[in-house]
Short mmCIF file of C-alpha atoms in Angstrom, two decimals:
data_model
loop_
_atom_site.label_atom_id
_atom_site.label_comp_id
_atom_site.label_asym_id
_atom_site.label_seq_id
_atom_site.Cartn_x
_atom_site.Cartn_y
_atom_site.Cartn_z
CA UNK A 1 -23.94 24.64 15.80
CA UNK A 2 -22.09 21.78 16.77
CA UNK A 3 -20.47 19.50 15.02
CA UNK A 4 -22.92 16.78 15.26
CA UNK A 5 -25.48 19.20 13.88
CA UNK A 6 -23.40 20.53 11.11
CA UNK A 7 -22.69 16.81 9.72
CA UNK A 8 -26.40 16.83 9.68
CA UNK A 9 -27.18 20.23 8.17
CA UNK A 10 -24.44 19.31 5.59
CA UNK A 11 -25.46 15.76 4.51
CA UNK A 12 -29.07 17.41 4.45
CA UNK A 13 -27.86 19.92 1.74
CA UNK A 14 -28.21 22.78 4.06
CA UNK A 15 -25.96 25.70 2.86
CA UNK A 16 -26.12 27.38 6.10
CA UNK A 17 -24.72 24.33 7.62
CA UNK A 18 -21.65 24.50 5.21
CA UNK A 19 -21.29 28.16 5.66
CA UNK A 20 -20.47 27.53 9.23
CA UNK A 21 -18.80 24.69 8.77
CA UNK A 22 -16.23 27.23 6.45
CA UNK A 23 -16.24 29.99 9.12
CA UNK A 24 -15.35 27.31 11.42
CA UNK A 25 -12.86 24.99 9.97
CA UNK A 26 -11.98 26.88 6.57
CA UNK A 27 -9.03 28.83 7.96
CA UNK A 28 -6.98 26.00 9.93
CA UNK A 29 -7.56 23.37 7.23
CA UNK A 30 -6.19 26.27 5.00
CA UNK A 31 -3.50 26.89 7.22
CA UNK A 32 -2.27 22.73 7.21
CA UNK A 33 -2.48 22.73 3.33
CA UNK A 34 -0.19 25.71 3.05
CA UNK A 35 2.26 23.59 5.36
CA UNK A 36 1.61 20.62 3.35
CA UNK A 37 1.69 22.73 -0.38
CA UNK A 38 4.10 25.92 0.14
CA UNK A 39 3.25 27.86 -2.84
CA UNK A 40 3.30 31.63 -3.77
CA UNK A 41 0.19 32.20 -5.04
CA UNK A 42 -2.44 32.29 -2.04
CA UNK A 43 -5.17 30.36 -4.44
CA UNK A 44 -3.02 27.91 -5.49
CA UNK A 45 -2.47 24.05 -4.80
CA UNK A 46 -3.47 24.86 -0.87
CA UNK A 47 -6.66 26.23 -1.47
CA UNK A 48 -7.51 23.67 -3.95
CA UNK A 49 -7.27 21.37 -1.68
CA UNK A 50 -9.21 23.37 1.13
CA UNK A 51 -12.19 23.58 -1.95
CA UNK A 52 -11.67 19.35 -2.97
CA UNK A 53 -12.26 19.01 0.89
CA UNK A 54 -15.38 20.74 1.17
CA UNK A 55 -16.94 19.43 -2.26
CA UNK A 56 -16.00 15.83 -0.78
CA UNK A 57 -18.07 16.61 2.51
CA UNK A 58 -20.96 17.62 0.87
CA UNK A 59 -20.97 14.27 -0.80
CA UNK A 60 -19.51 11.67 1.78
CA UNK A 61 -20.49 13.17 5.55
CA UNK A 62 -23.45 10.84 5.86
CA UNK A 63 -20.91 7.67 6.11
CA UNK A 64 -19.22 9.30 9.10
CA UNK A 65 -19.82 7.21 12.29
CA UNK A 66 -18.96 10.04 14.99
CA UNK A 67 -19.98 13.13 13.72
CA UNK A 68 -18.89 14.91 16.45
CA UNK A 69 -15.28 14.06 14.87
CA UNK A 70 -16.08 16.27 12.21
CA UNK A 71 -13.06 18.38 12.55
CA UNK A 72 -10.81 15.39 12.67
CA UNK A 73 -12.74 13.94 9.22
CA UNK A 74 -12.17 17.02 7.58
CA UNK A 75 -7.91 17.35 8.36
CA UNK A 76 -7.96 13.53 7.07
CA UNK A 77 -9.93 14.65 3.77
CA UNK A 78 -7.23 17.61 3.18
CA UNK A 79 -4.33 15.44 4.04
CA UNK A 80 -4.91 13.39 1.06
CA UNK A 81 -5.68 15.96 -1.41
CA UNK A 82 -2.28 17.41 -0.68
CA UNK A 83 -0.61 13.89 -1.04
CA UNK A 84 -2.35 13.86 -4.06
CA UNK A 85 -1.27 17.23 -5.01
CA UNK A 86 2.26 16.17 -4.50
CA UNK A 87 2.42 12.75 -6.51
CA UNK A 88 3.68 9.47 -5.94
CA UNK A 89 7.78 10.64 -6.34
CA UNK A 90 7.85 12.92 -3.25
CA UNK A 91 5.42 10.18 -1.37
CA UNK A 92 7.89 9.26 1.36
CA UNK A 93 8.76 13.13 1.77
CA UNK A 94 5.35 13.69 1.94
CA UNK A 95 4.73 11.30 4.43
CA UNK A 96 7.19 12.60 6.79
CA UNK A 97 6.45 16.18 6.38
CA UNK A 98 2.62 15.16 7.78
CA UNK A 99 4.13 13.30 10.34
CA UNK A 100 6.00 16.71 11.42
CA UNK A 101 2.79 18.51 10.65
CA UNK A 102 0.99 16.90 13.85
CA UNK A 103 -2.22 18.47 14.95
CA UNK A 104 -3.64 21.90 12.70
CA UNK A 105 -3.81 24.03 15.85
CA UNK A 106 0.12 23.45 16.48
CA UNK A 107 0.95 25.05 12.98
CA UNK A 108 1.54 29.22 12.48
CA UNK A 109 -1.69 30.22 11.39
CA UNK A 110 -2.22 31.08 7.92
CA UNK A 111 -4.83 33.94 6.62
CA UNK A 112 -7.51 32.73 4.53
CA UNK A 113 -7.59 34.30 1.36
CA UNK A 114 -10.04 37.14 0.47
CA UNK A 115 -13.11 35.24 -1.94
CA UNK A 116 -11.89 31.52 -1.01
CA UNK A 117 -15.21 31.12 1.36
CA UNK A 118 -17.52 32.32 -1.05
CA UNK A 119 -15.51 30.40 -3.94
CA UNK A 120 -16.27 26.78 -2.18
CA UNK A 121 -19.69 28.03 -0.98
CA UNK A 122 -20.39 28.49 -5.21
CA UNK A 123 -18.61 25.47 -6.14
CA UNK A 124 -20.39 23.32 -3.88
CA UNK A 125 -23.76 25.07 -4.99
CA UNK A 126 -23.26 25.21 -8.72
CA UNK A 127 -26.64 23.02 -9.97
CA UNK A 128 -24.99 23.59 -13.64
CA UNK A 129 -24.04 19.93 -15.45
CA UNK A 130 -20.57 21.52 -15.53
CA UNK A 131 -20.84 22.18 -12.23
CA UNK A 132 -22.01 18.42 -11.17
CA UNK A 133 -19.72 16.59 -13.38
CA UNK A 134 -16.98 18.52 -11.51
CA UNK A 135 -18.14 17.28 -7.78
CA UNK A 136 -18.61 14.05 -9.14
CA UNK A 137 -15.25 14.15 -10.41
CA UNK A 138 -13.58 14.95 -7.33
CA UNK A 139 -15.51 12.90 -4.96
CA UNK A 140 -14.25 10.09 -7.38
CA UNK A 141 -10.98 11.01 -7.13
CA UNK A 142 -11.28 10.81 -3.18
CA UNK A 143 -10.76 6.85 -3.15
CA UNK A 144 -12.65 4.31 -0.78
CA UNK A 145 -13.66 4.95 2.98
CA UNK A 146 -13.44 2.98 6.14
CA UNK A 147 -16.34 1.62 8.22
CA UNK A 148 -15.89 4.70 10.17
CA UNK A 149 -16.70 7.19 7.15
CA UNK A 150 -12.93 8.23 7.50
CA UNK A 151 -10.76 8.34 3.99
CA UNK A 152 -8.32 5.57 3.50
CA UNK A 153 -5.07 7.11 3.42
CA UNK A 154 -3.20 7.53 0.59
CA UNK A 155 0.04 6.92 2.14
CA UNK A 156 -0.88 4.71 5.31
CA UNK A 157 1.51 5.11 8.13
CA UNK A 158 4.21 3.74 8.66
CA UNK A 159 8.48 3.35 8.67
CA UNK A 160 10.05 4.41 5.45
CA UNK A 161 11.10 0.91 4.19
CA UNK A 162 7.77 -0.18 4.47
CA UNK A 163 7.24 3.16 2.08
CA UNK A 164 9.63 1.69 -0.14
CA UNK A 165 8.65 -2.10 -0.50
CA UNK A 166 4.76 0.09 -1.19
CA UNK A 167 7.08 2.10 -4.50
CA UNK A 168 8.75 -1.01 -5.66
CA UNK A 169 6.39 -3.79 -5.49
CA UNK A 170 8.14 -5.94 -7.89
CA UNK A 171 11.75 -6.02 -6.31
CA UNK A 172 9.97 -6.77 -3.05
CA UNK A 173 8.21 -9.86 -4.57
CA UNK A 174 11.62 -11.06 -5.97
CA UNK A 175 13.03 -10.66 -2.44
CA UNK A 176 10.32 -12.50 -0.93
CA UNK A 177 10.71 -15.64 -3.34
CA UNK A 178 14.17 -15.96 -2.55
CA UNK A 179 13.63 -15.40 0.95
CA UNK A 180 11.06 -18.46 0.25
CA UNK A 181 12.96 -20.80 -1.44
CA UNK A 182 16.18 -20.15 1.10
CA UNK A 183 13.85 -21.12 3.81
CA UNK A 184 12.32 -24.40 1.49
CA UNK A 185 15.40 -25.50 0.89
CA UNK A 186 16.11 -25.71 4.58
CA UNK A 187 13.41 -27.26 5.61
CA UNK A 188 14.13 -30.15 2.99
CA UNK A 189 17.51 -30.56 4.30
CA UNK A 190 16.29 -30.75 7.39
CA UNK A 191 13.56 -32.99 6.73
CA UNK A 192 15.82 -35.38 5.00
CA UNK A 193 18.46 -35.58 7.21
CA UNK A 194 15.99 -36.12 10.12
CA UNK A 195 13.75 -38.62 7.82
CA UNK A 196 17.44 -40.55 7.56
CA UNK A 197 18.30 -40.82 11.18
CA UNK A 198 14.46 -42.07 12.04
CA UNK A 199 15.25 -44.80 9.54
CA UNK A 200 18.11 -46.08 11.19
CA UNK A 201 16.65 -45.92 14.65
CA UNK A 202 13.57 -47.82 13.56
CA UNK A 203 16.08 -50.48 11.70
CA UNK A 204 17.58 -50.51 15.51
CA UNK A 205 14.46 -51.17 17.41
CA UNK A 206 12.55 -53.73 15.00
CA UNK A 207 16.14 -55.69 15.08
CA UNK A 208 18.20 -54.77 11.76
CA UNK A 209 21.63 -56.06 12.31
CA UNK A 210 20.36 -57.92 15.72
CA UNK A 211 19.17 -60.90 16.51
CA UNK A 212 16.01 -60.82 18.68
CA UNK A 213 15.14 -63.32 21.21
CA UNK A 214 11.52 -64.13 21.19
CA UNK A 215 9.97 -65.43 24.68
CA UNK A 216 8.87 -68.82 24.80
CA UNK A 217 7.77 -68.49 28.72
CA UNK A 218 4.18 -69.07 30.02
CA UNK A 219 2.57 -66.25 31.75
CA UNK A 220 3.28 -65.43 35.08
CA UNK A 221 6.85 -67.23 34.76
CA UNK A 222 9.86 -65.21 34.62
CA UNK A 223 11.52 -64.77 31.44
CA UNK A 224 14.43 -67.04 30.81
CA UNK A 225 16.06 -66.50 27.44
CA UNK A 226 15.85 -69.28 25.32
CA UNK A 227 17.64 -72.47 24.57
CA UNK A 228 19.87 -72.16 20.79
CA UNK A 229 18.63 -75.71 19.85
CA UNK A 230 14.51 -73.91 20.49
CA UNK A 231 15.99 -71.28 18.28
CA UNK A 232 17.50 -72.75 15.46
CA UNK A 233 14.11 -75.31 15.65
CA UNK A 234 11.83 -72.24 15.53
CA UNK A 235 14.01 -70.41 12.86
CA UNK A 236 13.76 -73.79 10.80
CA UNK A 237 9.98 -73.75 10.91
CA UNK A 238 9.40 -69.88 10.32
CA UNK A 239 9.56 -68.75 6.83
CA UNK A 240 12.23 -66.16 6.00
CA UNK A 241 10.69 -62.51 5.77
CA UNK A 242 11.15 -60.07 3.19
CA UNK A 243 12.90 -56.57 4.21
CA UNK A 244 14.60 -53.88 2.20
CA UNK A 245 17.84 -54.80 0.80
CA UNK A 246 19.56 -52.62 2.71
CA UNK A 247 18.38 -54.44 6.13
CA UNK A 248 20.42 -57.61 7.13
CA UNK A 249 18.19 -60.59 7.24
CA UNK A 250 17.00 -62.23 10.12
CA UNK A 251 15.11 -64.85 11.57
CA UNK A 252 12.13 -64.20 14.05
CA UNK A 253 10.98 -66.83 16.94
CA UNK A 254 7.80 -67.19 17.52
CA UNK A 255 5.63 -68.55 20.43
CA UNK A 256 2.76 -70.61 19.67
CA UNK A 257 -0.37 -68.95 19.99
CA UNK A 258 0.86 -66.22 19.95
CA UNK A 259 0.39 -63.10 16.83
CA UNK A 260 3.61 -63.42 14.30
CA UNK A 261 5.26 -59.48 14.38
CA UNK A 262 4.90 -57.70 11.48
CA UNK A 263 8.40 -57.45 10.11
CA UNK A 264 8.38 -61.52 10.69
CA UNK A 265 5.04 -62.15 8.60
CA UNK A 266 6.24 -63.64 5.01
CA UNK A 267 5.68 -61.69 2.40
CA UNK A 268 2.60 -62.69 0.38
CA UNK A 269 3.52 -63.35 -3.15
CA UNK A 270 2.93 -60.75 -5.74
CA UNK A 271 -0.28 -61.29 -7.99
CA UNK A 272 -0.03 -60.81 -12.01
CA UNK A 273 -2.36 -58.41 -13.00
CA UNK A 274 -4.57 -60.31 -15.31
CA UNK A 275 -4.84 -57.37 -17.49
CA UNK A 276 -3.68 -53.91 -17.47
CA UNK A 277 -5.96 -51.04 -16.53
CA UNK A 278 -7.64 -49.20 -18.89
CA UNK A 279 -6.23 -45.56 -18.78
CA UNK A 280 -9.31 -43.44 -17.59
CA UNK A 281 -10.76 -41.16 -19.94
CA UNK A 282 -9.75 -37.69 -20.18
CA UNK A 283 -12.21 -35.31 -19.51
CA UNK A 284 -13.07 -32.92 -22.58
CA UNK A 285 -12.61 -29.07 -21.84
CA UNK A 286 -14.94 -27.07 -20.31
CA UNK A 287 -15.51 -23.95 -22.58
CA UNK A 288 -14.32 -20.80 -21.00
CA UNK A 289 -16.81 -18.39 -20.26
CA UNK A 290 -17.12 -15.45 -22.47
CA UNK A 291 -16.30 -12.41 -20.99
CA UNK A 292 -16.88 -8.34 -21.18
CA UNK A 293 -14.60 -6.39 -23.47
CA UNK A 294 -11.54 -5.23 -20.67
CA UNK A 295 -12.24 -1.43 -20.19
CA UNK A 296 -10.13 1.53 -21.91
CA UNK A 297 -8.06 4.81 -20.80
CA UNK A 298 -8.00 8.25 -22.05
CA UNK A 299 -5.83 10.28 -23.91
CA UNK A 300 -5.60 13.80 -24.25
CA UNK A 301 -4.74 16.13 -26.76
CA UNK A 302 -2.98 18.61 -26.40
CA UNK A 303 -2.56 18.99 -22.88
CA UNK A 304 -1.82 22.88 -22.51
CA UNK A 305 -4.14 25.61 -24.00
CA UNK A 306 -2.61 28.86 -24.10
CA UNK A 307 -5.50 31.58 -24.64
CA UNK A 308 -6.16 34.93 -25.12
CA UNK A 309 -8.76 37.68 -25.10
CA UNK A 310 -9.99 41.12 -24.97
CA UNK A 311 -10.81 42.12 -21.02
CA UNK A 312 -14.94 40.77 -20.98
CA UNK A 313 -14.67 38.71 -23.89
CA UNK A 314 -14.65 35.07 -23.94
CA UNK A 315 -11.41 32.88 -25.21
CA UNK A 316 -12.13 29.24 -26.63
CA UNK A 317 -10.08 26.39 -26.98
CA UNK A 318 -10.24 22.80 -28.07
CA UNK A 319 -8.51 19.33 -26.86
CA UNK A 320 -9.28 15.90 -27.74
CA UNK A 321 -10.28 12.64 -25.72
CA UNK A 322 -9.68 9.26 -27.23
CA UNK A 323 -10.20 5.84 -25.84
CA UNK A 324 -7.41 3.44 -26.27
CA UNK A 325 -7.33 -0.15 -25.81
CA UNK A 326 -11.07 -0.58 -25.29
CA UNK A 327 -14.50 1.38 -24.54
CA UNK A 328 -14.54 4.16 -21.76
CA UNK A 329 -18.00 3.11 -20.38
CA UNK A 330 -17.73 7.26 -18.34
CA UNK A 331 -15.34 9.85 -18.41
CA UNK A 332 -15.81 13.33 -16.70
CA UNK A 333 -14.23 16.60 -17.53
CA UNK A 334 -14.03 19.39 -14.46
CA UNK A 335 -12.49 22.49 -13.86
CA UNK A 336 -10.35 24.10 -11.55
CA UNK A 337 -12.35 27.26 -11.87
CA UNK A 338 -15.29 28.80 -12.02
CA UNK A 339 -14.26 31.27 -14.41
CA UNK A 340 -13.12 28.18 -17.17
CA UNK A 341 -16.47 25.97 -18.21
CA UNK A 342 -15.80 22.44 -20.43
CA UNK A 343 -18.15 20.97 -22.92
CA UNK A 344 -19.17 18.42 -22.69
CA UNK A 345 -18.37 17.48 -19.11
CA UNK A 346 -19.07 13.99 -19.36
CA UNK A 347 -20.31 11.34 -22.01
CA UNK A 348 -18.94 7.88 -23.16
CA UNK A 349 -16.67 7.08 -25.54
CA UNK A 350 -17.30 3.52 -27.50
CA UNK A 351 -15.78 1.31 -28.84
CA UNK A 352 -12.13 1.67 -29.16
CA UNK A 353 -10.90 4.30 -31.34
CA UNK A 354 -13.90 7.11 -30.05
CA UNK A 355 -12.76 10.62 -29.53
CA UNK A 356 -14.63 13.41 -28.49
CA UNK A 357 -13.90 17.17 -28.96
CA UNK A 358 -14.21 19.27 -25.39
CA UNK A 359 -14.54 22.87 -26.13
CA UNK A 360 -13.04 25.47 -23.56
CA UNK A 361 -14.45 28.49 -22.70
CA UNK A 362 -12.55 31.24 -20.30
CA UNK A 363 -14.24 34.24 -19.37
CA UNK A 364 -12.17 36.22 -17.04
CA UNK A 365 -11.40 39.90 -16.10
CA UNK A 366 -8.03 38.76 -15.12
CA UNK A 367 -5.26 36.64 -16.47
CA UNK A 368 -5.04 33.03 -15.15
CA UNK A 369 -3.34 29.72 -15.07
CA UNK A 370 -5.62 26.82 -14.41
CA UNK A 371 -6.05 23.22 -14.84
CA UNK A 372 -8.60 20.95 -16.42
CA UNK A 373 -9.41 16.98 -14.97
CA UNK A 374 -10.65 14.68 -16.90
CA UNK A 375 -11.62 11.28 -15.08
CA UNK A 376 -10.80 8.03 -15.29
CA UNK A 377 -6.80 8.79 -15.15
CA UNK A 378 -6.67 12.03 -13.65
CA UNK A 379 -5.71 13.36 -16.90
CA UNK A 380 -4.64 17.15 -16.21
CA UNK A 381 -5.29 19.68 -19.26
CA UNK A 382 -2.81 22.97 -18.37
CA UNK A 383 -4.89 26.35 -19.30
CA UNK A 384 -3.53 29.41 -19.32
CA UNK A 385 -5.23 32.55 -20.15
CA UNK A 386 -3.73 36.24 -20.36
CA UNK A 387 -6.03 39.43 -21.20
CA UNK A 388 -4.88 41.28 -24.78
CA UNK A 389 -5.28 44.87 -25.24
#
C-alpha cells in the first residue's frame, strides 16, 4: 500500500494497515532512535520510543493534511519521544545531535529487535482498560499539533542562545526590561532636549526678544515699513498681551480691519469659580466573579518497586497517588510493558488530600526493569522484577 492508503487503513483501525506500516517504517525509525537514545539493551529507551510512535499514529493520523508524508510524520513523532526521553538538561545537546542526525536513510542501519513488531502490533491492539488508559496516556503525553497534523516540536529549531533564553526564561525577562528602560530613557532625553530647542525656535518666529513690524500698507502697494510715531500710536492703543514669564514682552501693531495675531490678543481675565466642583462619586466595586477550585498534581509513593517471584508466578506491589494542592479532576496510570498490569489505571482523586492505592502485578518468565507513568506530571514509578528460585 501506499502511504496515502496506509494513513487511511490506520485511522480506520485496520491492523493490516499498521502491520505494514511496521514492516515498512519500523526498522529505520528504530534505527534514528538508537542514534538519538544509545543504550545497551536493544528494548530499551529506543524501542520505546519506536512503540510511543506507533500508539500515537493510531490515535492522531486522521489530522495529517498530506498523507502521503506519512514517513516524514512518523520521524517527527519519534524525534520527540526521544527529546522526551532525554529531559529538559541535555535539551540543547539534544537538539544538536538531531540536527547531525539529518534524514533516517543517511544513518548506519540498525536491526530491529526480534518480538518489537509484534510487541507494538499488541500494544496498539490491547482492548483491556489497562491497555486503553495506557494509549490514552501516551497520546497525552504527545503535546499539541499543527494545522498540518505534524507534532509541535519539543525543542523548535533554532541557534543555541535562542535554546538558552527558552531554559532561563526569567533572566531573559530581566534582560529585556533593562534593555527597555535603557532605550525609554533615551527616548526621553531625546524628546526633551528636542521639545527644548522647538521652544526656542517658536519664541524666535512669533517674535520673543524681537520687535515685529506689523504692515500698515493697502493691498496691492508695496510694503514700506512703518513710521515710529504709527508705532508707538498703535502700541499706545493695543493692550499689552500676556506671555510666559520667561518671554520678553512686546508690543504688537495692528492694521485696522485686519484679525489681531494670537500671541497679541489680551488675555481674557480669569473667572472665579462660583463654587467648587463636587468631587464625582466613586464607583462601588464590582464583585469578583467566583471561580473553579485551581486544579491539583500528583504524588507518588514510593517511586521504585523492587519485586520478586517464583518463574510463572505473579509478584505484587503497591504505591500511592495523592492529590496536593487541589482536586485531580483525571489521572492515568500505564505501563511500559505488557508483562506489568496497574490497577486501577485511571480514576479521580477529590478533593485535596485523596489518595488512591495502585496495585502492581508482574508476571514474567524473565527478570525485568520497567517503568510505570502516571499522568498528569509524567510521574515515573521504577519496577524492577528478578525471578527467585
Amino acid at each position: 500500500m501506499q502511504d496515502r492508503e496506509l494513513v487511511a487503513a490506520i485511522a480506520a483501525g485496520d491492523p493490516e494497515g499498521l502491520a505494514e506500516a511496521c514492516d515498512h517504517y519500523a526498522a529505520p525509525l528504530y534505527t534514528y532512535c538508537r542514534f538519538m537514545l544509545p543504550d545497551p539493551d536493544p528494548l530499551g529507551g529506543a524501542a520505546q520510543a519506536v512503540q510511543d510512535t506507533f500508539i500515537i499514529a493510531t490515535s492522531r493520523l486522521q489530522g495529517l493534511r498530506d498523507p502521503d508524508r506519512l514517513g516524514s510524520w512518523l520521524h517527527a513523532v519519534a524525534r520527540n519521544e526521544c527529546l522526551r526521553q532525554l529531559g529538559t538538561e541535555g535539551s540543547q545537546a539534544a537538539a544538536r545531535l538531531s540536527a547531525r542526525a539529518g534524514p533516517v536513510g543517511a544513518l548506519p542501519a540498525a536491526e530491529l529487535p526480534d518480538g518489537l513488531r509484534e510487541q507494538i502490533l499488541n500494544v496498539c491492539a490491547d482492548s483491556t482498560p489497562t491497555g486503553r488508559a495506557h494509549r490514552m496516556s501516551v497520546t497525552y503525553r504527545a503535546g499539541p499539533f499543527d494545522r498540518t497534523g505534524f507534532p509541535k516540536p519539543i525543542i523548535p529549531p533554532g541557534p543555541a542562545w535562542w535554546l538558552g533564553v527558552r531554559r532561563h526564561p526569567r533572566a531573559a525577562a530581566a534582560v529585556a526590561v533593562v534593555a527597555v528602560a535603557v532605550l525609554a530613557a533615551g527616548i526621553t532625553a531625546l524628546a526633551v532636549s528636542g521639545g527644548s530647542h522647538r521652544a526656542r525656535a517658536s519664541t524666535v518666529a512669533l517674535g520673543g526678544g524681537v520687535t515685529p513690524v506689523a504692515s500698515s500698507t493697502a493691498p496691492g502697494s508695496t510694503t514700506a515699513p512703518a513710521s515710529p510715531g504709527h508705532r508707538t500710536a498703535a502700541a499706545k492703543g493695543t493692550p499689552t498681551p500676556s506671555v510666559m514669564a520667561d518671554t520678553p514682552t512686546t508690543s504688537q501693531d495692528t492694521t485696522p480691519g485686519m484679525p489681531m495675531p494670537s500671541s497679541a490678543r489680551p488675555s481674557s481675565p480669569s473667572r472665579s469659580p462660583s463654587r467648587s466642583p463636587s468631587p464625582s462619586p466613586s464607583p462601588s466595586p464590582s464583585p469578583s466573579p467566583s471561580s473553579s477550585p485551581a486544579q491539583g498534581y500528583l504524588v507518588a509513593a514510593p517511586t521504585k518497586l523492587v519485586l520478586s517471584a517464583v518463574k510463572g508466578k505473579a509478584a505484587i506491589g503497591t504505591f500511592t497517588l495523592t492529590a496536593l494542592g487541589g482536586p485531580v479532576s483525571a489521572y492515568a496510570v500505564s505501563s511500559g510493558s505488557t508483562m506489568v498490569t496497574v490497577s486501577p489505571s485511571y480514576g479521580t482523586l477529590s478533593p485535596a488530600g485523596a489518595r488512591v492505592v495502585i496495585t502492581v502485578t508482574v508476571k514474567s518468565l524473565v527478570a525485568l526493569d520497567t517503568k510505570i507513568t502516571v499522568q498528569p506530571g509524567d510521574l515515573v514509578i521504577t519496577v524492577v522484577f528478578s525471578i527467585t528460585v
